[in-house]
Amino acid sequence: MTSSVTPTRPPATLLFIFGGSGDLNFRKLTPALYNLFLDGYMPEQFEVVGIGRTAYTDDSYRERLLEGIDEFSRRKNGPENQWATFSPRVGYLQMDGGDAAAYHLIGDRVKAREADWGGPANIIFYMSVAPQLVPGIATNLSQLDFCGDKSRVRIVVEKPFGHDLQSARELNALLLSHFAEEQIYRIDHYLGKETVQNLLALRFANTLFEPLWNHNYVEYVQLTAAETVGLEGRGGYYEQSGALRDMIQNHLLQLLCMVAMEPPTSFEADEIRNKKVDVLHAIRRIAPDQVDQVAVRGQYGAGEKDGGSASRKPTPAYRDEEGVKPDSMTETFAAVTFFCDNWRWEGTPFYVRTGKHLAEKSSVITVQFRPAPHYAFPGAAAKSWQHNCLIISIQPDMNIRLRFQAKRPGQTLALDPVEMEFNYNTSFTEQQPEAYETLLLDVMAGDATLFMRADQVDEAWQIVMPILDQWAAQTDPASMPIYEPGSWGPDQSTEMIEKNGFNWMNE
Ligand SMILES: NC(=O)C1=CN([C@@H]2O[C@H](COP(=O)(O)OP(=O)(O)OC[C@H]3O[C@@H](n4cnc5c(N)ncnc54)[C@H](OP(=O)(O)O)[C@@H]3O)[C@@H](O)[C@H]2O)C=CC1
Ligand SMILES: O=C1O[C@H](COP(=O)(O)O)[C@@H](O)[C@H](O)[C@H]1O
């Protein structure tokens, strides 16, 4: 998220991707870099070096990456064969990240490129590896003499950032013993999504909504990140994680911050991050004996899902998935009620939910306004006050809808809900960049606004820890609510919100 209207090209950059042979690089990182290149945003001088233990030559590595471009990139290798221009600037280093003696290969590569390019370059280390490898790699990197150079050396750390509060603190402490905070880019890819960044524009570039944006007018806020997919081959990781750690601790709490934060005075990275951390700080801590009142978990059972055609596909229960224990207590669905105890939001609940194998893929924020203080309309018309809301669709639909009531034409005072809609696809002709394009460009440009600072990660863990601890203590497999694949999660989720007189918005 550059603070200038037209981004300038970052300076010369050497990007090392630990985990170059892995899934994330194949599906997301290289396609993102390729699209930045096609859009003219890559530096004039750059090289991307994948690192892994798998044996690849530069050529066989490039061939493998091209498969990823053809399958996952928003722009493929077209008839002009643009890949042929991009790929010579991609290479591979076969090395084990745990082998300290091998790191001279990185030092040699940096020296060679800087000699070619005629001066110092940005050096970026992307940790696209399992989290347990990060401390060792960071420690080995710190022995390279240039690593302390705050002006041009950065380390990007993927999620999950720790497994719990303690491990996150340990990881932060270790990283901070080798790198300065401004060198560390903790990535949360939701923050790179166009529709998420647009929350700042919606709220702070308009006067329209701000007077209403508080507990006086907002009855509640709902944040949903529903997925239709299951584990996608990531059973080993997910079994240790679960929906609360995987989505709520990071992505959904970050979205909540964007909805609830105070107006920033500038778009400086620390100004935005200060305002966001204030929200996390104000979120009410959940007492252990309150967890069951405000948090619900669930796990998908066996069932059938609509495969997008008339046919329905059988799906195994979570406990029958590869890499999952048969009596697993890992939740694939979580819903939590948060309260933000500050002047703006006192008493307004924030209902947050996420899950795998749900009815729809849809990430949506709904801001529900309070009913009008007095209805002069006849009784039946007044019933539809709940239609007074702002619906912000993050993905796959990318739109904002303002729903309000209008008089039905004719000799009647009946009211019907109607919508005004802003839709990205019809309002703009520009293609939407993928989140990783925005975030990688920001790292190269040295803009940390959309990245998590250590204190944000820490606060977010503090918020979810009571729930995690309580759930960890409930070990009877029969106590886990099971939901049907293709549904909206367990009944307990509906009950959690209905007891306050509200409903989930499933659209
Ligand atoms: N995939 C995704 O969609 C997402 C992934 N992430 C995160 O990104 C990170 C990577 O995930 P993903 O790509 O899926 O994982 P993969 O298992 O596909 O890849 C892991 C990578 O780590 C490398 N690796 C493992 N051990 C070593 C070692 N000792 N030295 C050097 N490299 C090593 C592997 O290479 P080799 O075997 O060749 O050594 C491989 O390239 C994880 O932290 C994950 O949580 C985050 C969001 C989404
Ligand atoms: O970080 C993660 O996000 C994805 C969902 O990302 P999206 O951009 O498709 O909404 C989720 O599937 C995965 O489990 C999680 O680790």
Coordinates of C-alpha atoms and ligand atoms in Angstrom, one line a residue:
M1 CA 0.0 0.0 0.0
T2 CA 2.1 2.8 -1.2
S3 CA 1.4 6.2 0.3
S4 CA 1.9 7.8 -3.2
V5 CA -0.8 7.7 -5.8
T6 CA 1.5 6.1 -8.5
P7 CA 4.0 3.7 -7.1
T8 CA 7.6 4.1 -8.1
R9 CA 9.8 1.1 -8.8
P10 CA 11.7 -0.2 -5.8
P11 CA 15.5 0.0 -5.8
A12 CA 17.6 -3.0 -7.0
T13 CA 16.5 -6.1 -5.0
L14 CA 17.8 -9.6 -4.4
L15 CA 15.0 -11.7 -3.0
F16 CA 15.8 -15.1 -1.4
I17 CA 12.8 -17.4 -0.9
F18 CA 13.5 -20.1 1.7
G19 CA 10.9 -22.7 0.7
G20 CA 11.4 -21.9 -3.0
S21 CA 10.4 -25.5 -3.8
G22 CA 7.2 -25.4 -1.7
D23 CA 3.5 -24.9 -2.3
L24 CA 3.2 -21.2 -1.3
N25 CA 5.9 -20.1 -3.6
F26 CA 4.5 -22.2 -6.4
R27 CA 0.9 -21.0 -6.1
K28 CA 1.3 -17.5 -4.7
L29 CA 4.7 -15.9 -4.5
T30 CA 6.2 -16.5 -8.0
P31 CA 2.8 -15.7 -9.7
A32 CA 2.7 -12.5 -7.7
L33 CA 6.3 -11.5 -8.7
Y34 CA 5.5 -12.4 -12.3
N35 CA 2.4 -10.1 -12.3
L36 CA 4.4 -7.3 -10.7
F37 CA 6.9 -7.7 -13.5
L38 CA 4.2 -7.6 -16.2
D39 CA 2.8 -4.4 -14.6
G40 CA 6.2 -2.8 -14.6
Y41 CA 6.5 -2.6 -10.8
M42 CA 9.5 -4.9 -10.3
P43 CA 12.8 -3.1 -9.8
E44 CA 15.0 -2.4 -12.9
Q45 CA 17.6 -4.7 -11.3
F46 CA 16.3 -7.8 -9.5
E47 CA 16.9 -11.4 -8.9
V48 CA 14.7 -14.0 -7.1
V49 CA 16.5 -17.0 -5.7
G50 CA 14.5 -20.0 -4.5
I51 CA 16.2 -22.0 -1.7
G52 CA 15.4 -25.6 -0.7
R53 CA 16.9 -29.1 -0.3
T54 CA 15.3 -30.5 -3.4
A55 CA 17.7 -30.9 -6.3
Y56 CA 16.9 -28.5 -9.1
T57 CA 19.0 -26.8 -11.7
D58 CA 18.1 -23.2 -12.5
D59 CA 16.4 -24.5 -15.6
S60 CA 14.4 -27.3 -14.0
Y61 CA 13.3 -24.9 -11.2
R62 CA 12.1 -22.4 -13.8
E63 CA 10.1 -25.2 -15.6
R64 CA 8.5 -26.1 -12.4
L65 CA 7.5 -22.5 -11.6
L66 CA 6.1 -22.0 -15.1
E67 CA 3.6 -24.8 -14.3
G68 CA 2.5 -22.7 -11.3
I69 CA 2.1 -19.6 -13.5
D70 CA 0.0 -21.5 -16.0
E71 CA -2.2 -22.9 -13.3
F72 CA -2.5 -20.2 -10.7
S73 CA -1.4 -16.8 -12.0
R74 CA -4.0 -14.2 -12.9
R75 CA -2.0 -13.7 -16.1
K76 CA -0.5 -16.8 -17.7
N77 CA 2.5 -17.0 -20.0
G78 CA 0.8 -15.5 -23.1
P79 CA 1.7 -15.8 -26.8
E80 CA 4.3 -13.2 -26.3
N81 CA 6.1 -15.6 -24.0
Q82 CA 6.7 -13.0 -21.3
W83 CA 8.0 -15.7 -19.0
A84 CA 11.1 -15.9 -21.2
T85 CA 11.9 -12.3 -20.2
F86 CA 11.1 -12.8 -16.5
S87 CA 12.5 -16.3 -15.8
P88 CA 16.3 -15.6 -16.4
R89 CA 16.1 -13.4 -13.3
V90 CA 15.0 -16.4 -11.3
G91 CA 17.4 -18.9 -9.9
Y92 CA 17.8 -21.7 -7.4
L93 CA 20.2 -22.5 -4.5
Q94 CA 20.1 -26.1 -3.2
M95 CA 20.9 -25.9 0.5
D96 CA 19.6 -26.9 3.8
G97 CA 18.5 -24.0 5.9
G98 CA 19.8 -25.7 9.0
D99 CA 23.4 -25.9 7.6
A100 CA 25.2 -22.8 8.9
A101 CA 28.2 -23.7 6.7
A102 CA 26.2 -23.3 3.5
Y103 CA 25.3 -19.6 4.1
H104 CA 28.4 -18.4 2.4
L105 CA 26.4 -19.3 -0.8
I106 CA 24.0 -16.5 0.0
G107 CA 26.9 -14.1 0.8
D108 CA 28.6 -15.0 -2.5
R109 CA 25.4 -14.4 -4.4
V110 CA 24.9 -11.0 -2.8
K111 CA 28.5 -10.0 -3.6
A112 CA 28.2 -11.1 -7.2
R113 CA 24.9 -9.3 -7.9
E114 CA 26.0 -6.1 -6.2
A115 CA 29.2 -6.2 -8.3
D116 CA 27.0 -6.7 -11.4
W117 CA 24.6 -3.9 -10.4
G118 CA 27.3 -1.5 -9.3
G119 CA 26.3 -0.9 -5.7
P120 CA 24.4 -2.1 -2.6
A121 CA 20.9 -3.7 -3.2
N122 CA 17.9 -4.4 -1.1
I123 CA 18.2 -7.9 0.3
I124 CA 15.0 -9.7 1.3
F125 CA 14.7 -13.1 3.0
Y126 CA 11.3 -14.6 2.7
M127 CA 10.6 -17.4 5.2
S128 CA 8.2 -19.6 3.2
V129 CA 9.0 -22.6 5.4
A130 CA 7.4 -24.4 8.3
P131 CA 7.5 -22.1 11.4
Q132 CA 9.8 -24.4 13.4
L133 CA 12.6 -23.7 10.8
V134 CA 12.4 -19.9 11.1
P135 CA 14.5 -19.5 14.3
G136 CA 17.4 -21.6 12.9
I137 CA 17.4 -19.8 9.5
A138 CA 17.2 -16.4 11.1
T139 CA 20.1 -17.2 13.4
N140 CA 22.2 -18.5 10.5
L141 CA 21.4 -15.4 8.4
S142 CA 22.4 -13.1 11.2
Q143 CA 26.0 -14.3 10.7
L144 CA 26.1 -12.7 7.3
D145 CA 27.9 -9.3 7.8
F146 CA 25.3 -7.3 6.0
C147 CA 22.2 -8.6 7.9
G148 CA 22.1 -5.8 10.4
D149 CA 21.8 -3.1 7.7
K150 CA 18.4 -1.7 8.5
S151 CA 18.3 0.4 5.4
R152 CA 18.2 -2.5 3.0
V153 CA 17.9 -5.9 4.6
R154 CA 14.4 -7.3 5.5
I155 CA 13.1 -10.6 6.7
V156 CA 9.5 -11.7 5.8
V157 CA 7.9 -14.1 8.2
E158 CA 4.8 -16.2 7.1
K159 CA 2.0 -17.2 9.3
P160 CA 1.5 -18.9 11.7
F161 CA 3.5 -16.5 13.9
G162 CA 3.9 -18.8 16.9
H163 CA 1.5 -21.5 18.1
D164 CA 0.4 -19.6 21.2
L165 CA 1.3 -16.5 23.2
Q166 CA 4.5 -17.9 24.7
S167 CA 5.9 -19.3 21.5
A168 CA 5.0 -16.1 19.6
R169 CA 6.9 -14.1 22.3
E170 CA 9.9 -16.5 22.0
L171 CA 9.9 -16.1 18.2
N172 CA 9.7 -12.3 18.5
A173 CA 12.5 -12.3 21.0
L174 CA 14.7 -14.4 18.8
L175 CA 14.0 -12.4 15.6
L176 CA 14.6 -9.1 17.5
S177 CA 17.9 -10.4 18.8
H178 CA 19.1 -10.7 15.2
F179 CA 17.1 -8.0 13.3
A180 CA 15.6 -4.6 14.2
E181 CA 11.8 -4.4 14.3
E182 CA 11.7 -2.3 11.1
Q183 CA 13.5 -5.2 9.3
I184 CA 10.8 -7.7 10.2
Y185 CA 7.7 -8.1 8.0
R186 CA 5.1 -10.4 9.6
I187 CA 2.8 -11.1 6.8
D188 CA -1.0 -11.4 7.0
H189 CA -2.2 -11.8 3.4
Y190 CA -5.7 -10.6 4.2
L191 CA -4.3 -7.1 4.7
G192 CA -3.1 -7.2 1.1
K193 CA -6.5 -7.7 -0.3
E194 CA -7.9 -4.8 -2.3
T195 CA -11.3 -4.9 -0.5
V196 CA -9.6 -4.9 2.9
Q197 CA -7.4 -1.9 2.1
N198 CA -10.6 -0.2 0.8
L199 CA -12.0 -0.2 4.3
L200 CA -9.6 2.6 5.0
A201 CA -10.9 4.5 2.0
L202 CA -14.5 3.8 2.8
R203 CA -14.2 5.0 6.4
F204 CA -11.7 7.8 6.2
A205 CA -12.1 9.3 2.8
N206 CA -15.8 9.9 3.2
T207 CA -17.8 11.8 5.8
L208 CA -20.9 9.8 5.1
F209 CA -20.4 6.9 7.4
E210 CA -18.2 8.2 10.2
P211 CA -21.0 10.0 12.2
L212 CA -22.9 6.7 12.4
W213 CA -19.8 4.5 13.0
N214 CA -20.2 4.0 16.7
H215 CA -22.2 2.2 19.4
N216 CA -25.0 4.9 19.2
Y217 CA -26.0 3.7 15.8
V218 CA -24.4 0.3 15.2
E219 CA -26.3 -2.5 16.8
Y220 CA -23.6 -5.1 16.0
V221 CA -21.0 -6.0 13.5
Q222 CA -20.5 -9.5 11.9
L223 CA -17.3 -10.7 10.3
T224 CA -17.5 -14.0 8.4
A225 CA -14.7 -15.8 6.5
A226 CA -16.5 -18.9 5.2
E227 CA -14.6 -21.5 3.1
T228 CA -16.0 -24.3 1.0
V229 CA -12.6 -26.1 0.8
G230 CA -11.4 -28.5 3.4
L231 CA -7.8 -29.2 4.3
E232 CA -6.3 -29.1 0.8
G233 CA -3.6 -31.5 1.7
R234 CA -2.5 -29.5 4.8
G235 CA -3.8 -31.9 7.4
G236 CA -0.5 -32.1 9.2
Y237 CA -0.4 -28.3 9.7
Y238 CA -4.1 -27.8 10.4
E239 CA -4.3 -30.5 13.0
Q240 CA -1.9 -28.5 15.1
S241 CA -3.7 -25.3 14.3
G242 CA -7.5 -25.2 14.0
A243 CA -9.9 -22.4 12.9
L244 CA -9.2 -20.1 15.8
R245 CA -5.5 -20.1 15.3
D246 CA -5.6 -20.3 11.6
M247 CA -8.0 -17.5 10.8
I248 CA -9.3 -15.6 13.8
Q249 CA -6.1 -14.9 15.7
N250 CA -4.7 -13.2 12.6
H251 CA -6.9 -12.4 9.6
L252 CA -10.3 -11.8 11.3
L253 CA -8.9 -9.8 14.2
Q254 CA -7.0 -7.7 11.7
L255 CA -10.3 -7.1 9.8
L256 CA -12.0 -6.2 13.1
C257 CA -9.3 -3.7 13.7
M258 CA -9.9 -2.1 10.3
V259 CA -13.6 -1.7 11.1
A260 CA -13.2 -0.5 14.7
M261 CA -10.0 1.7 14.6
E262 CA -10.0 5.4 15.1
P263 CA -9.1 7.7 12.2
P264 CA -5.3 7.8 11.5
T265 CA -3.7 11.2 11.2
S266 CA -1.5 9.9 8.3
F267 CA -0.8 6.8 6.4
E268 CA 2.6 6.3 8.0
A269 CA 3.1 2.6 8.9
D270 CA 3.3 3.2 12.6
E271 CA 0.3 5.5 12.7
I272 CA -2.0 2.9 11.2
R273 CA -0.5 0.2 13.3
N274 CA -0.8 2.3 16.5
K275 CA -4.5 2.8 15.8
K276 CA -5.0 -0.9 15.1
V277 CA -3.2 -2.0 18.2
D278 CA -5.4 0.3 20.3
V279 CA -8.4 -1.7 19.2
L280 CA -6.8 -5.0 20.1
H281 CA -5.9 -3.5 23.5
A282 CA -9.5 -2.5 24.1
I283 CA -11.0 -5.9 23.2
R284 CA -12.5 -7.4 26.4
R285 CA -10.4 -10.3 27.8
I286 CA -12.6 -13.4 28.1
A287 CA -12.7 -15.0 31.6
P288 CA -12.3 -18.8 31.6
D289 CA -15.8 -19.3 32.9
Q290 CA -17.2 -17.0 30.2
V291 CA -15.7 -18.9 27.2
D292 CA -18.7 -21.2 26.6
Q293 CA -20.9 -18.1 26.5
V294 CA -19.0 -16.3 23.9
A295 CA -17.2 -18.9 21.8
V296 CA -18.3 -21.9 19.8
R297 CA -16.3 -24.5 18.0
G298 CA -17.2 -27.3 15.6
Q299 CA -15.8 -29.9 13.4
Y300 CA -17.1 -31.1 10.0
G301 CA -18.5 -34.6 9.9
A302 CA -18.8 -36.9 6.9
G303 CA -21.3 -35.8 4.3
E304 CA -21.8 -34.6 0.7
K305 CA -21.0 -31.3 -0.8
D306 CA -22.2 -29.7 -4.0
G307 CA -19.4 -30.1 -6.5
G308 CA -20.5 -27.1 -8.5
S309 CA -22.7 -29.2 -10.7
A310 CA -25.8 -31.4 -10.3
S311 CA -23.6 -34.1 -8.7
R312 CA -22.8 -34.2 -5.0
K313 CA -19.4 -35.3 -3.8
P314 CA -18.9 -37.4 -0.7
T315 CA -16.5 -35.7 1.8
P316 CA -14.8 -37.6 4.6
A317 CA -15.2 -36.4 8.2
Y318 CA -12.4 -34.3 9.5
R319 CA -11.3 -37.1 11.8
D320 CA -10.9 -39.4 8.7
E321 CA -8.7 -36.9 6.8
E322 CA -5.0 -37.7 6.2
G323 CA -2.8 -36.4 9.0
V324 CA -5.7 -36.1 11.5
K325 CA -6.1 -38.1 14.6
P326 CA -9.3 -40.2 14.8
D327 CA -10.3 -38.6 18.1
S328 CA -9.0 -35.1 17.1
M329 CA -10.3 -32.2 19.1
T330 CA -9.1 -29.6 16.5
E331 CA -11.9 -27.3 15.5
T332 CA -12.6 -26.6 11.8
F333 CA -15.2 -24.0 12.7
A334 CA -15.0 -21.2 15.3
A335 CA -17.4 -18.4 16.2
V336 CA -16.6 -15.8 18.9
T337 CA -18.4 -12.7 20.3
F338 CA -16.0 -9.9 21.0
F339 CA -16.6 -6.6 22.7
C340 CA -14.4 -3.6 22.3
D341 CA -14.4 -1.7 25.6
N342 CA -13.8 1.9 24.4
W343 CA -15.7 5.1 24.0
R344 CA -16.7 4.3 20.4
W345 CA -17.8 0.7 20.7
E346 CA -19.0 0.1 24.3
G347 CA -21.7 -2.5 24.2
T348 CA -21.7 -3.2 20.5
P349 CA -20.9 -6.9 19.9
F350 CA -18.6 -8.0 17.1
Y351 CA -19.6 -11.5 16.0
V352 CA -16.7 -13.3 14.2
R353 CA -16.9 -16.8 12.5
T354 CA -14.9 -18.9 10.2
G355 CA -14.9 -22.5 9.0
K356 CA -14.0 -25.1 6.4
H357 CA -16.5 -27.0 4.3
L358 CA -19.2 -24.4 4.8
A359 CA -22.1 -23.5 2.5
E360 CA -20.3 -20.8 0.6
K361 CA -16.9 -19.3 0.0
S362 CA -17.6 -15.8 1.3
S363 CA -15.7 -13.2 3.4
V364 CA -18.2 -10.5 4.4
I365 CA -18.4 -7.8 7.0
T366 CA -21.9 -6.6 8.0
V367 CA -22.4 -3.4 9.9
Q368 CA -26.0 -3.6 11.3
F369 CA -27.5 -0.2 12.2
R370 CA -29.9 0.2 15.1
P371 CA -33.7 0.5 14.4
A372 CA -35.1 3.9 13.8
P373 CA -36.1 5.4 17.2
H374 CA -39.8 5.7 16.3
Y375 CA -41.8 4.1 13.6
A376 CA -44.9 5.9 12.3
F377 CA -45.3 3.1 9.7
P378 CA -48.0 0.5 10.2
G379 CA -46.9 -2.5 12.2
A380 CA -46.2 -5.0 9.4
A381 CA -43.9 -2.5 7.6
A382 CA -41.9 -1.9 10.7
K383 CA -40.8 -5.5 11.0
S384 CA -38.1 -5.2 8.4
W385 CA -35.9 -2.8 10.4
Q386 CA -33.1 -5.4 10.3
H387 CA -32.5 -4.5 6.7
N388 CA -30.8 -1.3 7.7
C389 CA -27.2 -2.3 7.1
L390 CA -23.9 -1.9 5.2
I391 CA -22.6 -5.2 3.7
I392 CA -19.0 -5.2 2.7
S393 CA -18.0 -8.2 0.6
I394 CA -14.3 -8.9 0.8
Q395 CA -14.3 -12.0 -1.5
P396 CA -15.1 -13.6 -3.9
D397 CA -17.7 -10.9 -4.5
M398 CA -16.1 -7.5 -4.2
N399 CA -18.7 -5.0 -3.5
I400 CA -20.3 -2.8 -0.8
R401 CA -24.0 -2.7 -0.5
L402 CA -26.0 -0.3 1.6
R403 CA -29.3 -1.9 2.4
F404 CA -32.2 0.3 3.5
Q405 CA -36.0 0.4 3.3
A406 CA -38.1 2.0 0.6
K407 CA -41.8 2.4 0.1
R408 CA -43.3 -0.2 -2.1
P409 CA -45.0 1.6 -5.1
G410 CA -48.7 1.8 -5.0
Q411 CA -51.5 2.7 -2.5
T412 CA -49.6 1.2 0.4
L413 CA -47.2 2.2 3.2
A414 CA -45.5 -1.2 3.0
L415 CA -41.7 -1.0 3.0
D416 CA -39.3 -3.3 1.2
P417 CA -35.5 -3.6 1.6
V418 CA -33.6 -2.2 -1.3
E419 CA -29.8 -1.8 -2.0
M420 CA -27.4 0.7 -3.4
E421 CA -24.3 -1.1 -4.6
F422 CA -20.7 -0.3 -5.4
N423 CA -19.1 -3.1 -7.3
Y424 CA -15.4 -3.3 -8.1
N425 CA -16.0 -5.0 -11.4
T426 CA -18.4 -2.5 -12.9
S427 CA -16.9 0.7 -11.3
F428 CA -13.2 0.1 -12.2
T429 CA -11.6 -1.3 -15.4
E430 CA -8.3 -2.0 -13.7
Q431 CA -7.5 -5.7 -12.8
Q432 CA -7.4 -6.4 -9.1
P433 CA -3.9 -7.4 -8.0
E434 CA -3.6 -10.4 -5.8
A435 CA -2.8 -9.8 -2.1
Y436 CA 0.7 -11.2 -2.4
E437 CA 1.5 -8.7 -5.2
T438 CA 0.7 -5.8 -3.0
L439 CA 2.5 -7.2 0.0
L440 CA 5.7 -8.2 -2.0
L441 CA 5.8 -4.8 -3.6
D442 CA 5.5 -3.2 -0.2
V443 CA 8.4 -5.3 1.2
M444 CA 10.6 -4.3 -1.7
A445 CA 9.6 -0.6 -1.2
G446 CA 10.2 -0.8 2.6
D447 CA 6.5 0.0 3.5
A448 CA 5.4 -2.0 6.6
T449 CA 1.9 -0.5 6.9
L450 CA 0.1 -3.7 6.0
F451 CA 2.4 -5.9 8.1
M452 CA 2.0 -6.9 11.7
R453 CA 4.1 -5.3 14.4
A454 CA 5.3 -7.4 17.3
D455 CA 2.8 -5.8 19.7
Q456 CA -0.1 -6.5 17.4
V457 CA 0.7 -10.2 17.2
D458 CA 1.2 -10.3 21.0
E459 CA -2.2 -8.6 21.7
A460 CA -4.0 -10.9 19.3
W461 CA -2.6 -14.0 21.0
Q462 CA -3.6 -12.5 24.4
I463 CA -7.2 -12.2 23.2
V464 CA -7.6 -15.8 21.9
M465 CA -5.5 -17.6 24.6
P466 CA -8.4 -18.0 27.2
I467 CA -10.5 -19.7 24.5
L468 CA -7.7 -21.9 23.4
D469 CA -6.9 -22.9 27.0
Q470 CA -10.5 -23.6 27.8
W471 CA -10.9 -25.7 24.6
A472 CA -7.7 -27.6 25.3
A473 CA -9.1 -28.6 28.7
Q474 CA -12.2 -30.1 27.1
T475 CA -10.8 -33.4 25.8
D476 CA -13.9 -35.7 25.4
P477 CA -14.2 -36.3 21.7
A478 CA -18.0 -36.6 22.1
S479 CA -18.2 -33.0 23.3
M480 CA -17.1 -31.6 19.9
P481 CA -20.1 -30.2 18.0
I482 CA -20.1 -31.9 14.6
Y483 CA -21.6 -30.0 11.6
E484 CA -22.6 -31.1 8.2
P485 CA -20.3 -30.2 5.3
G486 CA -22.1 -27.6 3.2
S487 CA -23.9 -26.1 6.2
W488 CA -23.2 -22.9 8.1
G489 CA -21.5 -24.7 11.0
P490 CA -22.9 -26.2 14.2
D491 CA -26.2 -25.2 15.7
Q492 CA -24.4 -23.8 18.7
S493 CA -23.1 -21.0 16.5
T494 CA -26.7 -20.0 15.6
E495 CA -27.7 -20.2 19.3
M496 CA -24.8 -18.0 20.3
I497 CA -26.1 -15.1 18.3
E498 CA -29.8 -15.8 18.6
K499 CA -29.7 -15.5 22.4
N500 CA -28.9 -11.9 21.8
G501 CA -31.9 -11.6 19.5
F502 CA -29.9 -11.5 16.2
N503 CA -29.1 -13.8 13.3
W504 CA -26.1 -14.6 11.2
M505 CA -26.3 -13.0 7.8
N506 CA -25.8 -15.9 5.4
E507 CA -25.4 -14.2 2.1
Ligands
LIG1 N1 0.6 -22.9 1.2 C1 -0.3 -22.0 1.6 O1 -1.3 -21.7 1.0 C2 0.1 -21.1 2.7 C3 1.2 -21.3 3.5 N2 1.5 -20.5 4.5 C4 2.8 -20.7 5.3 O2 3.9 -20.6 4.4 C5 4.9 -21.5 4.9 C6 5.2 -22.5 3.8 O3 4.1 -23.3 3.4 P1 4.0 -24.3 2.2 O4 4.8 -23.7 1.0 O5 2.6 -24.6 2.1 O6 4.8 -25.5 2.7 P2 5.5 -26.7 1.9 O7 5.6 -27.9 2.8 O8 4.9 -26.9 0.6 O9 7.0 -26.2 1.6 C7 7.9 -26.2 2.6 C8 9.2 -25.7 2.0 O10 10.2 -25.7 3.1 C9 11.4 -26.2 2.5 N3 12.2 -26.8 3.5 C10 11.9 -27.7 4.4 N4 12.9 -28.0 5.2 C11 13.9 -27.3 4.8 C12 15.3 -27.1 5.2 N5 15.8 -27.8 6.2 N6 16.0 -26.2 4.5 C13 15.5 -25.5 3.5 N7 14.3 -25.6 3.1 C14 13.5 -26.5 3.7 C15 10.9 -27.2 1.5 O11 11.9 -27.5 0.6 P3 12.7 -28.8 0.4 O12 11.8 -29.9 0.8 O13 13.1 -28.8 -1.0 O14 13.9 -28.6 1.4 C16 9.7 -26.5 0.9 O15 10.2 -25.7 -0.1 C17 4.4 -22.1 6.1 O16 4.7 -21.4 7.2 C18 2.9 -22.0 5.9 O17 2.2 -22.0 7.2 C19 0.7 -19.4 4.8 C20 -0.4 -19.2 4.2 C21 -0.9 -20.0 3.1
LIG2 O1 -4.2 -18.2 5.9 C1 -5.0 -19.0 5.5 O2 -5.9 -18.5 4.6 C2 -6.6 -19.4 3.8 C3 -7.8 -18.5 3.3 O3 -7.3 -17.5 2.5 P1 -8.2 -16.8 1.4 O4 -7.4 -15.7 0.9 O5 -8.5 -17.9 0.4 O6 -9.5 -16.4 2.1 C4 -7.1 -20.6 4.5 O7 -7.7 -21.5 3.6 C5 -6.0 -21.2 5.2 O8 -6.4 -22.3 6.0 C6 -5.3 -20.3 6.1 O9 -4.0 -20.9 6.6

